Every structure is written in C-alpha cells, then in structure tokens.
Amino acid sequence: MDFIKIRNTLTMHGLKITPQRTAILEAFDEMRDHPSADIIIEYIRQHHPNIATGTVYNTLETFVDKGIIQKVKTENGVMRYDFITEKHHHLYDDSNIIKDYFDEELNEILQDYFKNKTIPGFEIEDIKLQIKGKFNNV
C-alpha cells in the first residue's frame, strides 16, 4: 500500500497520519491473510521496533471503531483482523486458514430470509457466514 492510499484511508476516517498508524496499515498490506494481533506485533517489531505493543493494540481498536478493519473471531477463540470491509463471508479450515468469500447471490438470500424473520429481543445489524471445510490445494 503506498503512502497516498494510507494517507487517504486515515484522513477519510478522521484520523491523523502517524508513523504508528502508517506502519500498521503497511503490515496489513503485507500480510493480507487475517492476521492476529500477535502476528501484527511480530511484524511491527521486525520492521518498526520503536512502536510499543500497547500502541499496536490501541491502534487496532481505533481502526475497528473507525471501520477501517474488522474483527474476525476464529473457532478456537483467536481474534484476527480483516482489512476488507465490504460485504463478504469467511471460509475456515482446521489449519487456521481463513479466506474471504464473496457471493452477492448468497448476500441477497440471507437478507431476504432475515427481512421477513424476526428474532424476539434481537435486532440484526449484519449477517456474516463462517463456512468451515477443508482447502484442497492451499
């Protein structure tokens, strides 16, 4: 991700451009595979050793709050992060691989189903599927 795209992402979400935020967005661009906070911290330590671990955690939470990234919880309870914020679902494998799955027809089916369905005491904000299986040539 080039600096112009990083700058635009941060300013579009009302955030100041800082070396820490820039470094974490660069990390997402390098990894592209739903990294955990620990993996992001490891990357930051290697490439930007002056950035504190607490700063990484705080920045990740700020990015989630601002809608720059999303949290993705795995079946074994590990929190991972997704830089793709447009509507999609996730494919899960036992080896902890998560892949994005885009399917507009599936989105419409789910929206239509829940548009006419009420769940007592619950208001649906978003629908995301987690599809578990095995990848064949990963």
C-alpha positions as semicolon CSV with decimal commas, in nm:
position;residue;x (nm);y (nm);z (nm)
1;M;0,000;0,000;0,000
2;D;0,154;0,328;-0,098
3;F;0,165;0,631;0,128
4;I;-0,106;0,814;-0,069
5;K;-0,353;0,530;-0,015
6;I;-0,261;0,509;0,354
7;R;-0,299;0,886;0,391
8;N;-0,637;0,877;0,217
9;T;-0,759;0,587;0,432
10;L;-0,665;0,762;0,754
11;T;-0,796;1,107;0,661
12;M;-1,119;0,963;0,517
13;H;-1,184;0,810;0,862
14;G;-1,094;1,128;1,050
15;L;-0,759;1,006;1,183
16;K;-0,426;1,184;1,195
17;I;-0,145;1,036;0,993
18;T;0,112;0,898;1,237
19;P;0,410;0,666;1,185
20;Q;0,241;0,404;1,404
21;R;-0,085;0,402;1,207
22;T;0,105;0,402;0,880
23;A;0,319;0,107;0,991
24;I;0,017;-0,099;1,096
25;L;-0,163;-0,035;0,766
26;E;0,156;-0,136;0,584
27;A;0,156;-0,458;0,788
28;F;-0,197;-0,538;0,672
29;D;-0,095;-0,479;0,314
30;E;0,199;-0,717;0,351
31;M;0,009;-0,995;0,528
32;R;-0,334;-0,999;0,359
33;D;-0,442;-1,312;0,546
34;H;-0,646;-1,214;0,851
35;P;-0,356;-1,173;1,093
36;S;-0,391;-1,191;1,470
37;A;-0,266;-0,909;1,690
38;D;0,035;-1,124;1,780
39;I;0,130;-1,166;1,414
40;I;0,092;-0,794;1,353
41;I;0,306;-0,718;1,660
42;E;0,573;-0,958;1,539
43;Y;0,578;-0,783;1,200
44;I;0,593;-0,441;1,366
45;R;0,882;-0,549;1,593
46;Q;1,081;-0,661;1,290
47;H;1,015;-0,354;1,076
48;H;0,943;-0,077;1,329
49;P;1,099;-0,174;1,664
50;N;1,024;0,165;1,821
51;I;0,647;0,108;1,817
52;A;0,519;-0,024;2,150
53;T;0,296;-0,331;2,178
54;G;0,027;-0,129;2,355
55;T;0,025;0,118;2,069
56;V;-0,040;-0,165;1,825
57;Y;-0,337;-0,292;2,031
58;N;-0,478;0,059;2,071
59;T;-0,437;0,135;1,702
60;L;-0,609;-0,191;1,603
61;E;-0,905;-0,100;1,826
62;T;-0,916;0,251;1,677
63;F;-0,915;0,103;1,326
64;V;-1,201;-0,132;1,420
65;D;-1,400;0,155;1,575
66;K;-1,349;0,366;1,262
67;G;-1,444;0,082;1,024
68;I;-1,101;0,055;0,862
69;I;-1,067;-0,310;0,965
70;Q;-1,299;-0,572;1,110
71;K;-1,253;-0,829;1,382
72;V;-1,287;-1,194;1,282
73;K;-1,314;-1,446;1,563
74;T;-1,192;-1,795;1,489
75;E;-1,349;-2,114;1,611
76;N;-1,071;-2,159;1,868
77;G;-1,133;-1,808;2,006
78;V;-0,837;-1,627;1,848
79;M;-0,921;-1,273;1,737
80;R;-0,799;-1,195;1,388
81;Y;-0,836;-0,884;1,176
82;D;-0,966;-0,826;0,824
83;F;-0,871;-0,527;0,612
84;I;-1,153;-0,594;0,366
85;T;-1,462;-0,420;0,496
86;E;-1,703;-0,470;0,207
87;K;-1,970;-0,739;0,248
88;H;-1,821;-1,088;0,243
89;H;-1,810;-1,415;0,434
90;H;-1,525;-1,637;0,552
91;L;-1,410;-1,988;0,469
92;Y;-1,239;-2,162;0,764
93;D;-1,003;-2,458;0,758
94;D;-0,881;-2,668;1,054
95;S;-0,528;-2,540;0,989
96;N;-0,643;-2,187;1,090
97;I;-0,652;-2,060;0,734
98;I;-0,924;-1,803;0,670
99;K;-1,016;-1,699;0,316
100;D;-1,259;-1,431;0,205
101;Y;-1,568;-1,547;0,019
102;F;-1,765;-1,301;-0,193
103;D;-2,109;-1,407;-0,319
104;E;-2,371;-1,144;-0,398
105;E;-2,643;-1,406;-0,452
106;L;-2,580;-1,551;-0,105
107;N;-2,595;-1,200;0,043
108;E;-2,936;-1,143;-0,117
109;I;-3,070;-1,481;0,001
110;L;-2,963;-1,408;0,360
111;Q;-3,101;-1,052;0,351
112;D;-3,435;-1,170;0,211
113;Y;-3,463;-1,451;0,465
114;F;-3,398;-1,229;0,766
115;K;-3,600;-0,936;0,631
116;N;-3,915;-1,142;0,690
117;K;-3,793;-1,316;1,004
118;T;-3,790;-1,166;1,348
119;I;-3,586;-1,291;1,638
120;P;-3,753;-1,189;1,965
121;G;-3,543;-0,943;2,162
122;F;-3,274;-0,920;1,893
123;E;-3,210;-0,665;1,620
124;I;-2,997;-0,787;1,329
125;E;-2,724;-0,542;1,229
126;D;-2,522;-0,757;0,991
127;I;-2,510;-1,114;0,865
128;K;-2,182;-1,294;0,803
129;L;-2,137;-1,662;0,746
130;Q;-1,846;-1,865;0,867
131;I;-1,815;-2,166;0,639
132;K;-1,597;-2,446;0,773
133;G;-1,430;-2,701;0,549
134;K;-1,101;-2,812;0,403
135;F;-0,898;-2,634;0,139
136;N;-0,768;-2,867;-0,129
137;N;-0,457;-2,704;-0,269
138;V;-0,351;-2,442;-0,022
